[in-house]
């Protein structure tokens, strides 16, 4: 139960959480998807406008009557400060002013399909398709092809959360236990930070194996403000915390640029656990060793470079998924390795 200012206490089963910033050109399509949802019980839309300078707030208000006629409670607020406070702040505000027992997170640029909420309530997440068609093709293929186990085992890859943010559906109790979102603002991946914290708290991941969301790609998306190096450091730290701390030693699969970068990014304890690099490239293998020249240790660490057939598990795979025409997968299968036990993907 909650009591928003100037309103009687209201009970809602599901709340759609929508942060908004300069999204007026997409809001009509987005809100039309909300309007046409096939839902039972009670539902509300909780939107927070994060200092938009376009007419986003006006568009939101223009949909209030239609949504309420459909039985959807509408809560809209925001601020008009000179600068936006960021996606994490807007999401937290939208959650705070909402009352639903369950929270469905929706970006203002996304579009719900007809039965999304009904099916999400059963499985907590969905597949998604991209607009424009073909944009971020590899990423879209990846998020839609993950198995139930891979939703957990592939959380260290460079793509980010295995469950894409605009498909998240969770209980309010879970959100309060894990959250709130980081409010550091531009340049911080609030969704990835929340996702990692969910896993730390023992949260489970489920997905509807149907595409129920159109996820729009556009150049002004806040995700573009997050640098590759920021994501890299978060991934390395989480890998060390969750996986490498549990292993006595391991092999880095890739003696090339990405494998060496991972090694250099590890803390000294994890570096000492690297027993070898492995590869398929004979030129790299013939070098025999990788010498960590930047090390302050004397003598400098020299890590053997082996053919993958001569290396031993567990492995951290630093080869890009979906880029070897199936060769990487064949090599892993030939060794009869189990993902999540004998190896984890990092790229």
Coordinates of C-alpha atoms in Angstrom, one line a residue:
X1 CA 0.0 0.0 0.0
X2 CA 1.1 3.5 -0.6
X3 CA -0.3 7.0 -0.3
X4 CA 0.8 9.5 -2.9
X5 CA 0.3 13.2 -2.1
X6 CA -3.2 14.5 -2.5
X7 CA -4.6 11.1 -3.5
X8 CA -6.4 8.4 -1.6
X9 CA -4.5 5.2 -1.0
X10 CA -4.7 3.0 -4.0
X11 CA -3.8 -0.6 -4.6
X12 CA -2.4 -1.7 -7.9
X13 CA -1.3 -5.1 -9.1
X14 CA 1.1 -3.9 -11.7
X15 CA 3.0 -0.7 -12.3
X16 CA 4.7 0.3 -15.6
X17 CA 7.8 2.3 -14.6
X18 CA 8.7 4.8 -17.3
X19 CA 11.6 7.3 -17.1
X20 CA 11.2 10.0 -19.7
X21 CA 13.7 12.5 -21.1
X22 CA 13.1 14.3 -24.4
X23 CA 11.1 11.4 -25.9
X24 CA 8.1 13.2 -27.3
X25 CA 8.7 11.8 -30.8
X26 CA 8.3 8.2 -29.6
X27 CA 5.8 8.5 -26.7
X28 CA 2.6 8.2 -28.8
X29 CA 3.7 4.8 -30.2
X30 CA 5.0 3.7 -26.7
X31 CA 1.8 4.7 -24.9
X32 CA -0.4 3.2 -27.6
X33 CA 1.3 -0.1 -26.8
X34 CA 0.5 0.4 -23.1
X35 CA -3.2 1.2 -23.9
X36 CA -3.6 -2.0 -25.9
X37 CA -2.2 -4.4 -23.3
X38 CA -4.3 -7.5 -22.5
X39 CA -4.3 -7.4 -18.7
X40 CA -6.4 -8.6 -15.9
X41 CA -6.6 -7.0 -12.5
X42 CA -5.4 -3.4 -11.9
X43 CA -2.5 -1.6 -13.6
X44 CA -0.9 1.8 -13.5
X45 CA 1.5 3.9 -15.5
X46 CA 4.1 5.7 -13.4
X47 CA 6.1 8.2 -15.5
X48 CA 8.7 10.6 -14.3
X49 CA 9.9 13.4 -16.6
X50 CA 13.6 14.1 -16.1
X51 CA 13.9 17.7 -17.1
X52 CA 12.7 17.3 -20.7
X53 CA 13.1 20.3 -22.9
X54 CA 10.7 19.1 -25.6
X55 CA 6.9 18.5 -25.0
X56 CA 7.3 15.1 -23.5
X57 CA 5.3 16.1 -20.4
X58 CA 2.5 17.5 -22.6
X59 CA 2.3 14.2 -24.6
X60 CA 2.1 12.2 -21.4
X61 CA -0.7 14.3 -20.1
X62 CA -2.5 14.0 -23.4
X63 CA -2.8 10.2 -22.9
X64 CA -4.1 10.4 -19.4
X65 CA -7.8 10.3 -20.3
X66 CA -7.5 7.5 -22.8
X67 CA -5.4 5.3 -20.4
X68 CA -7.8 6.0 -17.5
X69 CA -10.8 5.1 -19.6
X70 CA -9.0 1.7 -20.2
X71 CA -8.8 1.2 -16.5
X72 CA -5.1 2.2 -16.2
X73 CA -4.3 4.6 -13.4
X74 CA -1.8 7.3 -14.5
X75 CA 0.8 9.0 -12.3
X76 CA 2.9 11.6 -13.9
X77 CA 5.5 13.8 -12.2
X78 CA 8.9 15.3 -13.0
X79 CA 11.2 18.2 -12.5
X80 CA 12.4 21.1 -14.7
X81 CA 15.9 21.7 -13.4
X82 CA 18.4 23.0 -15.9
X83 CA 20.1 19.5 -16.1
X84 CA 18.5 16.0 -16.0
X85 CA 19.4 13.9 -13.0
X86 CA 19.9 10.7 -15.0
X87 CA 18.0 7.5 -15.8
X88 CA 18.6 5.9 -12.4
X89 CA 17.2 8.9 -10.6
X90 CA 14.1 9.0 -12.9
X91 CA 13.5 5.3 -12.5
X92 CA 13.7 5.5 -8.7
X93 CA 11.3 8.4 -8.7
X94 CA 8.8 6.5 -10.9
X95 CA 9.1 3.5 -8.6
X96 CA 8.6 5.6 -5.4
X97 CA 5.4 7.2 -6.7
X98 CA 4.0 3.9 -7.9
X99 CA 1.9 1.5 -6.0
X100 CA 2.0 -1.8 -7.9
X101 CA 2.9 -5.1 -6.3
X102 CA 4.8 -5.9 -9.5
X103 CA 7.0 -3.5 -11.5
X104 CA 7.4 -3.6 -15.3
X105 CA 10.2 -1.4 -16.6
X106 CA 9.6 0.3 -19.9
X107 CA 11.7 2.8 -21.8
X108 CA 9.8 5.7 -23.5
X109 CA 11.3 4.6 -26.8
X110 CA 10.1 1.0 -26.6
X111 CA 6.8 -0.5 -27.7
X112 CA 4.9 -3.2 -25.9
X113 CA 3.3 -6.0 -27.9
X114 CA -0.3 -6.9 -27.1
X115 CA 0.2 -9.6 -24.5
X116 CA 3.5 -8.5 -23.0
X117 CA 2.4 -7.9 -19.4
X118 CA 0.3 -11.0 -19.2
X119 CA 3.2 -13.2 -20.3
X120 CA 5.9 -11.2 -18.4
X121 CA 4.0 -11.8 -15.2
X122 CA 4.4 -15.5 -15.8
X123 CA 8.1 -15.4 -16.7
X124 CA 9.6 -12.0 -15.6
X125 CA 11.2 -11.1 -19.0
X126 CA 10.8 -11.4 -22.7
X127 CA 12.7 -11.5 -26.0
X128 CA 12.9 -8.3 -28.0
X129 CA 13.3 -7.1 -31.5
X130 CA 15.1 -4.0 -32.7
X131 CA 14.1 -0.9 -34.6
X132 CA 15.5 0.1 -37.1
X133 CA 15.5 -3.5 -38.3
X134 CA 19.1 -4.8 -38.4
X135 CA 20.5 -2.3 -35.9
X136 CA 22.8 -4.0 -33.3
X137 CA 22.2 -7.3 -35.1
X138 CA 24.6 -9.4 -33.2
X139 CA 23.4 -8.0 -29.8
X140 CA 19.8 -8.7 -30.7
X141 CA 20.6 -12.2 -31.8
X142 CA 22.5 -12.8 -28.6
X143 CA 19.9 -11.7 -26.1
X144 CA 17.2 -13.7 -28.0
X145 CA 19.2 -16.9 -28.2
X146 CA 20.4 -17.4 -24.6
X147 CA 19.2 -20.5 -22.8
X148 CA 17.9 -20.4 -19.3
X149 CA 21.3 -21.4 -17.9
X150 CA 23.1 -18.8 -20.1
X151 CA 21.0 -16.0 -18.7
X152 CA 23.3 -16.5 -15.6
X153 CA 26.6 -17.9 -17.1
X154 CA 27.0 -15.2 -19.8
X155 CA 26.5 -12.2 -17.5
X156 CA 30.3 -11.4 -17.9
X157 CA 30.2 -10.7 -21.6
X158 CA 30.6 -7.3 -23.1
X159 CA 27.0 -7.0 -24.1
X160 CA 25.7 -6.2 -20.6
X161 CA 22.8 -7.7 -18.8
X162 CA 21.5 -10.9 -20.3
X163 CA 18.0 -9.7 -19.6
X164 CA 17.6 -6.4 -21.5
X165 CA 16.3 -3.6 -19.3
X166 CA 13.0 -2.7 -21.0
X167 CA 11.8 -6.3 -20.6
X168 CA 12.3 -6.4 -16.8
X169 CA 9.4 -7.5 -14.7
X170 CA 9.8 -8.1 -10.9
X171 CA 8.1 -7.8 -7.6
X172 CA 8.3 -4.6 -5.6
X173 CA 9.7 -6.6 -2.7
X174 CA 12.5 -7.8 -4.9
X175 CA 13.2 -4.3 -6.1
X176 CA 13.4 -2.9 -2.6
X177 CA 15.7 -5.7 -1.5
X178 CA 18.1 -5.1 -4.5
X179 CA 17.7 -1.5 -5.4
X180 CA 17.5 1.4 -5.7
X181 CA 19.2 2.2 -9.1
X182 CA 22.5 4.0 -8.9
X183 CA 21.9 7.7 -9.4
X184 CA 25.3 8.7 -10.5
X185 CA 23.8 9.9 -13.8
X186 CA 25.4 10.1 -17.2
X187 CA 28.1 7.6 -17.9
X188 CA 27.0 5.0 -15.4
X189 CA 25.2 1.8 -16.4
X190 CA 22.5 1.8 -13.8
X191 CA 20.8 -1.3 -15.3
X192 CA 24.0 -3.3 -15.2
X193 CA 24.8 -2.3 -11.6
X194 CA 21.3 -3.3 -10.5
X195 CA 21.6 -6.5 -12.4
X196 CA 24.8 -7.5 -10.7
X197 CA 23.4 -6.7 -7.3
X198 CA 20.3 -8.8 -8.1
X199 CA 22.7 -11.8 -8.7
X200 CA 24.6 -11.1 -5.6
X201 CA 21.4 -11.3 -3.6
X202 CA 20.5 -14.7 -5.2
X203 CA 17.9 -13.4 -7.6
X204 CA 16.7 -15.8 -10.4
X205 CA 16.2 -15.0 -14.1
X206 CA 13.4 -16.2 -16.3
X207 CA 12.3 -15.2 -19.8
X208 CA 9.3 -15.7 -22.2
X209 CA 10.6 -17.2 -25.4
X210 CA 8.6 -14.8 -27.5
X211 CA 9.5 -11.3 -28.8
X212 CA 7.1 -9.0 -27.0
X213 CA 9.0 -5.7 -27.1
X214 CA 10.2 -3.5 -29.9
X215 CA 13.5 -2.0 -28.5
X216 CA 14.4 1.1 -30.5
X217 CA 18.0 1.9 -31.3
X218 CA 18.8 5.6 -31.6
X219 CA 22.0 7.8 -31.4
X220 CA 20.8 9.9 -28.4
X221 CA 20.2 6.9 -26.1
X222 CA 21.8 7.3 -22.7
X223 CA 23.6 4.0 -23.1
X224 CA 26.0 5.7 -25.5
X225 CA 27.3 7.9 -22.7
X226 CA 28.7 4.8 -20.9
X227 CA 32.3 4.2 -22.1
X228 CA 33.6 0.8 -23.1
X229 CA 36.3 1.1 -20.4
X230 CA 33.7 1.7 -17.6
X231 CA 31.8 -1.5 -18.7
X232 CA 35.1 -3.4 -19.0
X233 CA 36.2 -2.6 -15.4
X234 CA 32.8 -3.5 -14.0
X235 CA 32.8 -6.8 -15.8
X236 CA 36.4 -7.7 -14.7
X237 CA 35.6 -6.9 -11.1
X238 CA 32.4 -9.0 -11.2
X239 CA 34.2 -11.9 -12.9
X240 CA 36.8 -11.8 -10.2
X241 CA 34.3 -11.6 -7.4
X242 CA 31.9 -14.4 -8.7
X243 CA 34.2 -16.8 -10.6
X244 CA 37.9 -16.3 -10.2
X245 CA 37.8 -16.1 -6.5
X246 CA 36.4 -19.6 -6.5
X247 CA 39.1 -21.1 -8.7
X248 CA 42.7 -22.1 -7.7
X249 CA 43.9 -21.5 -11.3
X250 CA 42.6 -21.1 -14.8
X251 CA 43.5 -20.7 -18.5
X252 CA 42.7 -17.6 -20.6
X253 CA 41.5 -18.8 -24.0
X254 CA 43.0 -16.2 -26.4
X255 CA 46.6 -15.2 -26.4
X256 CA 45.8 -12.2 -28.5
X257 CA 44.8 -8.6 -27.7
X258 CA 41.6 -9.4 -25.7
X259 CA 43.2 -12.2 -23.7
X260 CA 46.2 -10.1 -22.8
X261 CA 44.1 -7.1 -21.9
X262 CA 42.0 -9.3 -19.5
X263 CA 45.2 -10.5 -17.9
X264 CA 46.6 -7.0 -17.4
X265 CA 43.2 -5.9 -15.9
X266 CA 43.2 -8.6 -13.2
X267 CA 44.3 -7.9 -9.7
X268 CA 47.6 -9.5 -8.6
X269 CA 45.9 -12.4 -6.8
X270 CA 43.9 -13.3 -10.0
X271 CA 47.0 -12.8 -12.2
X272 CA 48.9 -15.4 -10.2
X273 CA 46.1 -17.9 -10.9
X274 CA 46.6 -17.7 -14.7
X275 CA 48.4 -20.9 -15.5
X276 CA 48.4 -20.4 -19.3
X277 CA 47.0 -18.8 -22.4
X278 CA 45.7 -21.0 -25.1
X279 CA 44.9 -20.4 -28.8
X280 CA 44.5 -21.9 -32.2
X281 CA 47.0 -19.5 -33.9
X282 CA 50.3 -21.3 -34.5
X283 CA 52.2 -18.0 -34.7
X284 CA 51.1 -17.1 -31.2
X285 CA 51.7 -20.6 -29.8
X286 CA 55.2 -20.8 -31.3
X287 CA 56.2 -17.7 -29.2
X288 CA 55.9 -20.0 -26.2
X289 CA 55.2 -17.4 -23.5
X290 CA 53.6 -14.1 -22.9
X291 CA 55.8 -11.8 -20.8
X292 CA 54.0 -9.2 -18.8
X293 CA 56.4 -6.3 -19.4
X294 CA 54.5 -3.7 -17.4
X295 CA 54.8 -5.8 -14.2
X296 CA 56.9 -4.5 -11.3
X297 CA 57.7 -8.0 -10.3
X298 CA 61.1 -9.4 -10.8
X299 CA 61.5 -11.6 -12.7
X300 CA 58.6 -10.5 -14.8
X301 CA 55.7 -13.0 -15.1
X302 CA 56.0 -15.3 -18.1
X303 CA 52.8 -17.1 -19.0
X304 CA 52.9 -20.2 -21.2
X305 CA 51.0 -20.1 -24.5
X306 CA 49.5 -23.5 -25.5
X307 CA 47.4 -25.0 -28.1
X308 CA 43.9 -25.4 -26.7
X309 CA 44.1 -29.2 -27.0
X310 CA 47.1 -29.1 -24.6
X311 CA 45.5 -26.7 -22.1
X312 CA 43.4 -27.6 -19.1
X313 CA 40.2 -26.2 -17.7
X314 CA 38.8 -24.1 -16.3
X315 CA 38.8 -21.5 -19.0
X316 CA 37.9 -17.8 -19.4
X317 CA 36.9 -17.5 -23.1
X318 CA 38.1 -14.1 -24.6
X319 CA 37.0 -14.9 -28.1
X320 CA 34.1 -13.0 -29.6
X321 CA 30.9 -15.0 -29.7
X322 CA 29.2 -15.6 -33.0
X323 CA 32.3 -14.4 -35.0
X324 CA 34.2 -17.7 -35.7
X325 CA 31.6 -19.4 -38.0
X326 CA 31.0 -22.0 -35.3
X327 CA 34.7 -23.0 -34.9
X328 CA 35.0 -21.8 -31.3
X329 CA 31.9 -23.7 -30.4
X330 CA 33.2 -26.9 -32.1
X331 CA 36.5 -26.6 -30.3
X332 CA 34.7 -26.3 -26.9
X333 CA 32.4 -29.2 -27.7
X334 CA 35.4 -31.4 -28.7
X335 CA 36.8 -31.0 -25.2
X336 CA 33.4 -31.9 -23.7
X337 CA 33.3 -28.8 -21.5
X338 CA 30.3 -27.5 -19.6
X339 CA 29.6 -23.8 -19.6
X340 CA 29.3 -22.4 -16.1
X341 CA 31.6 -25.1 -14.7
X342 CA 34.5 -25.6 -17.0
X343 CA 34.4 -22.2 -18.7
X344 CA 32.8 -18.8 -18.8
X345 CA 32.5 -16.4 -21.8
X346 CA 34.0 -13.0 -21.2
X347 CA 33.6 -11.6 -24.8

